[in-house]
């Protein structure tokens, strides 16, 4: 008869139990690692809606510096360009940025500003043509008034120096571009008044001439308004006391 050793059987069963426990532990660890990796990957990978949200947030952040802050109290006005430097005075499609769409402005040119805005701490006029003009430019002067006219001036000043035509409304600047003499008729399209009080007529050629009626008979009127002025034949041309006065 064979004798059975109970001690060895007990030790064998205990070893199997330990192996099962170790295996279960390893499986649990593997499952935990897999879950951790999956969670990590999910946190690093954006799904559709989340990606769109991030893109929109990025675009909004980048666009914050591109807004124009409009001055709600600004009133439309006309602006005279004057004393243009060699680098020019430019109206740009993008505020402060010269591109192929930019337009160079000329001496004496009148532009209309419909809006005033601030962009990157700089003020700009929005012109009626959709371009932006630097509002702080030293060569752009807002006008107190701009009035369209029709008619002409009949020069009566008898002098060899004549009456000067200028490229903008500054009668002290070195901006003389022509001269008219007694007997000449100067067609007029508008009258401007500067903030400082200086006024001038604009001729059909875009030049400026004094509004001092000592030098001519004025036959201008506002279009559509009844003209109460006398006809040229009814006006007595007087040149008394003019010899000692120089035209502007």
Short mmCIF file of N, CA, C and O in Angstrom, two decimals, residues 44-102:
data_model
loop_
_atom_site.label_atom_id
_atom_site.label_comp_id
_atom_site.label_asym_id
_atom_site.label_seq_id
_atom_site.Cartn_x
_atom_site.Cartn_y
_atom_site.Cartn_z
N UNK A 44 -5.41 64.47 -24.89
CA UNK A 44 -4.51 65.11 -25.84
C UNK A 44 -5.09 65.18 -27.25
O UNK A 44 -4.55 65.82 -28.12
N UNK A 45 -6.22 64.54 -27.48
CA UNK A 45 -6.83 64.50 -28.81
C UNK A 45 -8.17 65.21 -28.76
O UNK A 45 -9.04 64.84 -27.98
N UNK A 46 -8.36 66.28 -29.61
CA UNK A 46 -9.59 67.05 -29.64
C UNK A 46 -10.57 66.46 -30.62
O UNK A 46 -10.22 66.16 -31.77
N UNK A 47 -11.79 66.28 -30.20
CA UNK A 47 -12.84 65.83 -31.10
C UNK A 47 -13.35 67.02 -31.90
O UNK A 47 -12.99 68.15 -31.64
N UNK A 48 -14.25 66.76 -32.84
CA UNK A 48 -14.71 67.80 -33.75
C UNK A 48 -15.18 69.08 -33.09
O UNK A 48 -14.58 70.13 -33.27
N UNK A 49 -16.26 69.03 -32.29
CA UNK A 49 -16.77 70.25 -31.67
C UNK A 49 -15.74 70.96 -30.82
O UNK A 49 -15.64 72.17 -30.81
N UNK A 50 -14.93 70.17 -30.08
CA UNK A 50 -13.92 70.79 -29.23
C UNK A 50 -12.87 71.49 -30.07
O UNK A 50 -12.40 72.56 -29.74
N UNK A 51 -12.48 70.87 -31.21
CA UNK A 51 -11.49 71.48 -32.10
C UNK A 51 -12.02 72.79 -32.66
O UNK A 51 -11.33 73.80 -32.70
N UNK A 52 -13.29 72.80 -33.09
CA UNK A 52 -13.89 74.03 -33.60
C UNK A 52 -13.89 75.11 -32.55
O UNK A 52 -13.63 76.28 -32.82
N UNK A 53 -14.17 74.71 -31.31
CA UNK A 53 -14.21 75.68 -30.22
C UNK A 53 -12.85 76.30 -30.00
O UNK A 53 -12.72 77.51 -29.82
N UNK A 54 -11.80 75.46 -30.06
CA UNK A 54 -10.44 75.96 -29.86
C UNK A 54 -10.06 76.91 -30.99
O UNK A 54 -9.47 77.96 -30.77
N UNK A 55 -10.42 76.55 -32.24
CA UNK A 55 -10.10 77.39 -33.39
C UNK A 55 -10.80 78.73 -33.27
O UNK A 55 -10.21 79.79 -33.48
N UNK A 56 -12.09 78.71 -32.93
CA UNK A 56 -12.84 79.95 -32.77
C UNK A 56 -12.23 80.82 -31.69
O UNK A 56 -12.12 82.04 -31.83
N UNK A 57 -11.82 80.18 -30.58
CA UNK A 57 -11.22 80.94 -29.49
C UNK A 57 -9.92 81.59 -29.93
O UNK A 57 -9.64 82.74 -29.61
N UNK A 58 -9.11 80.84 -30.72
CA UNK A 58 -7.84 81.38 -31.22
C UNK A 58 -8.07 82.53 -32.16
O UNK A 58 -7.43 83.57 -32.08
N UNK A 59 -9.05 82.39 -33.08
CA UNK A 59 -9.36 83.46 -34.03
C UNK A 59 -9.84 84.70 -33.31
O UNK A 59 -9.48 85.82 -33.65
N UNK A 60 -10.68 84.49 -32.28
CA UNK A 60 -11.19 85.63 -31.53
C UNK A 60 -10.07 86.37 -30.83
O UNK A 60 -10.02 87.59 -30.81
N UNK A 61 -9.11 85.58 -30.28
CA UNK A 61 -7.99 86.20 -29.58
C UNK A 61 -7.14 87.01 -30.54
O UNK A 61 -6.70 88.11 -30.22
N UNK A 62 -6.90 86.47 -31.76
CA UNK A 62 -6.07 87.18 -32.73
C UNK A 62 -6.78 88.40 -33.27
O UNK A 62 -6.15 89.38 -33.65
N UNK A 63 -8.13 88.36 -33.33
CA UNK A 63 -8.88 89.46 -33.94
C UNK A 63 -9.08 90.63 -32.99
O UNK A 63 -9.45 91.71 -33.41
N UNK A 64 -8.82 90.41 -31.70
CA UNK A 64 -9.07 91.47 -30.73
C UNK A 64 -8.27 92.73 -31.05
O UNK A 64 -8.73 93.83 -30.85
N UNK A 65 -7.08 92.59 -31.57
CA UNK A 65 -6.25 93.74 -31.88
C UNK A 65 -6.55 94.36 -33.22
O UNK A 65 -5.89 95.30 -33.62
N UNK A 66 -7.55 93.83 -33.96
CA UNK A 66 -7.83 94.30 -35.29
C UNK A 66 -9.10 95.14 -35.34
O UNK A 66 -9.52 95.55 -36.42
N UNK A 67 -9.73 95.38 -34.22
CA UNK A 67 -10.96 96.14 -34.21
C UNK A 67 -10.69 97.64 -34.32
O UNK A 67 -9.72 98.17 -33.80
N UNK A 68 -11.59 98.34 -35.02
CA UNK A 68 -11.58 99.80 -35.07
C UNK A 68 -12.55 100.30 -34.02
O UNK A 68 -13.70 99.86 -33.97
N UNK A 69 -12.09 101.21 -33.20
CA UNK A 69 -12.96 101.79 -32.18
C UNK A 69 -13.48 103.12 -32.71
O UNK A 69 -12.74 104.09 -32.86
N UNK A 70 -14.76 103.14 -33.03
CA UNK A 70 -15.37 104.27 -33.73
C UNK A 70 -15.75 105.36 -32.73
O UNK A 70 -16.31 105.09 -31.66
N UNK A 71 -15.44 106.60 -33.10
CA UNK A 71 -15.82 107.76 -32.31
C UNK A 71 -17.27 108.12 -32.64
O UNK A 71 -17.56 108.64 -33.72
N UNK A 72 -18.18 107.81 -31.72
CA UNK A 72 -19.60 108.02 -31.98
C UNK A 72 -19.95 109.51 -32.03
O UNK A 72 -21.01 109.88 -32.55
N UNK A 73 -19.11 110.36 -31.48
CA UNK A 73 -19.40 111.80 -31.44
C UNK A 73 -18.85 112.55 -32.66
O UNK A 73 -19.07 113.75 -32.79
N UNK A 74 -18.15 111.83 -33.52
CA UNK A 74 -17.56 112.49 -34.69
C UNK A 74 -18.63 112.92 -35.68
O UNK A 74 -19.57 112.19 -35.96
N UNK A 75 -18.48 114.12 -36.21
CA UNK A 75 -19.39 114.62 -37.23
C UNK A 75 -18.66 114.68 -38.57
O UNK A 75 -17.49 115.07 -38.64
N UNK A 76 -19.34 114.30 -39.61
CA UNK A 76 -18.74 114.31 -40.94
C UNK A 76 -18.17 115.68 -41.27
O UNK A 76 -18.73 116.71 -40.90
N UNK A 77 -17.04 115.69 -41.95
CA UNK A 77 -16.41 116.95 -42.30
C UNK A 77 -15.59 116.80 -43.57
O UNK A 77 -15.36 115.69 -44.05
N UNK A 78 -15.19 117.94 -44.11
CA UNK A 78 -14.30 117.96 -45.27
C UNK A 78 -12.89 118.27 -44.80
O UNK A 78 -12.69 118.98 -43.82
N UNK A 79 -11.92 117.72 -45.50
CA UNK A 79 -10.53 117.87 -45.13
C UNK A 79 -9.73 118.36 -46.33
O UNK A 79 -9.91 117.86 -47.45
N UNK A 80 -8.88 119.35 -46.11
CA UNK A 80 -8.01 119.87 -47.16
C UNK A 80 -6.61 119.31 -47.00
O UNK A 80 -6.03 119.35 -45.92
N UNK A 81 -6.07 118.77 -48.08
CA UNK A 81 -4.69 118.27 -48.09
C UNK A 81 -3.77 119.43 -48.47
O UNK A 81 -4.05 120.17 -49.42
N UNK A 82 -2.69 119.61 -47.74
CA UNK A 82 -1.82 120.74 -48.01
C UNK A 82 -0.35 120.41 -47.73
O UNK A 82 -0.04 119.51 -46.96
N UNK A 83 0.54 121.17 -48.37
CA UNK A 83 1.98 121.07 -48.16
C UNK A 83 2.44 119.61 -48.14
O UNK A 83 3.13 119.16 -47.21
N UNK A 84 2.08 118.88 -49.18
CA UNK A 84 2.40 117.45 -49.25
C UNK A 84 3.91 117.24 -49.30
O UNK A 84 4.59 117.83 -50.13
N UNK A 85 4.47 116.39 -48.44
CA UNK A 85 5.93 116.13 -48.44
C UNK A 85 6.32 115.22 -49.59
O UNK A 85 5.47 114.68 -50.31
N UNK A 86 7.61 115.02 -49.75
CA UNK A 86 8.11 114.19 -50.84
C UNK A 86 7.66 112.74 -50.70
O UNK A 86 7.54 112.02 -51.70
N UNK A 87 7.40 112.31 -49.48
CA UNK A 87 6.94 110.93 -49.25
C UNK A 87 5.47 110.77 -49.56
O UNK A 87 4.96 109.65 -49.61
N UNK A 88 4.77 111.89 -49.76
CA UNK A 88 3.36 111.83 -50.13
C UNK A 88 2.43 111.72 -48.93
O UNK A 88 2.85 111.45 -47.80
N UNK A 89 1.16 111.96 -49.19
CA UNK A 89 0.08 111.73 -48.21
C UNK A 89 -0.82 110.68 -48.83
O UNK A 89 -1.33 110.87 -49.94
N UNK A 90 -1.03 109.58 -48.10
CA UNK A 90 -1.72 108.43 -48.67
C UNK A 90 -3.00 108.08 -47.92
O UNK A 90 -3.07 108.21 -46.70
N UNK A 91 -4.00 107.66 -48.68
CA UNK A 91 -5.21 107.08 -48.11
C UNK A 91 -5.14 105.58 -48.39
O UNK A 91 -4.91 105.17 -49.53
N UNK A 92 -5.32 104.77 -47.34
CA UNK A 92 -5.07 103.33 -47.45
C UNK A 92 -6.32 102.51 -47.17
O UNK A 92 -7.18 102.90 -46.39
N UNK A 93 -6.37 101.34 -47.82
CA UNK A 93 -7.48 100.43 -47.59
C UNK A 93 -7.41 99.85 -46.18
O UNK A 93 -8.43 99.65 -45.52
N UNK A 94 -6.19 99.58 -45.71
CA UNK A 94 -5.97 99.12 -44.34
C UNK A 94 -5.32 100.27 -43.58
O UNK A 94 -4.33 100.83 -44.05
N UNK A 95 -5.88 100.67 -42.43
CA UNK A 95 -5.33 101.82 -41.71
C UNK A 95 -3.83 101.74 -41.49
O UNK A 95 -3.33 100.78 -40.91
N UNK A 96 -3.11 102.74 -41.99
CA UNK A 96 -1.67 102.82 -41.75
C UNK A 96 -0.83 101.89 -42.58
O UNK A 96 0.39 101.86 -42.41
N UNK A 97 -1.43 101.14 -43.50
CA UNK A 97 -0.67 100.17 -44.30
C UNK A 97 -0.79 100.55 -45.79
O UNK A 97 -1.88 100.54 -46.35
N UNK A 98 0.33 100.86 -46.40
CA UNK A 98 0.35 101.23 -47.82
C UNK A 98 0.37 99.97 -48.68
O UNK A 98 1.22 99.10 -48.52
N UNK A 99 -0.62 99.85 -49.57
CA UNK A 99 -0.73 98.69 -50.46
C UNK A 99 -0.95 99.18 -51.89
O UNK A 99 -0.94 100.39 -52.16
N UNK A 100 -1.18 98.24 -52.78
CA UNK A 100 -1.44 98.59 -54.17
C UNK A 100 -2.75 99.35 -54.33
O UNK A 100 -2.96 100.05 -55.33
N UNK A 101 -3.65 99.20 -53.34
CA UNK A 101 -4.94 99.89 -53.38
C UNK A 101 -4.85 101.31 -52.81
O UNK A 101 -5.83 102.06 -52.85
N UNK A 102 -3.72 101.68 -52.24
CA UNK A 102 -3.57 103.01 -51.64
C UNK A 102 -3.63 104.09 -52.72
O UNK A 102 -3.23 103.88 -53.85
#
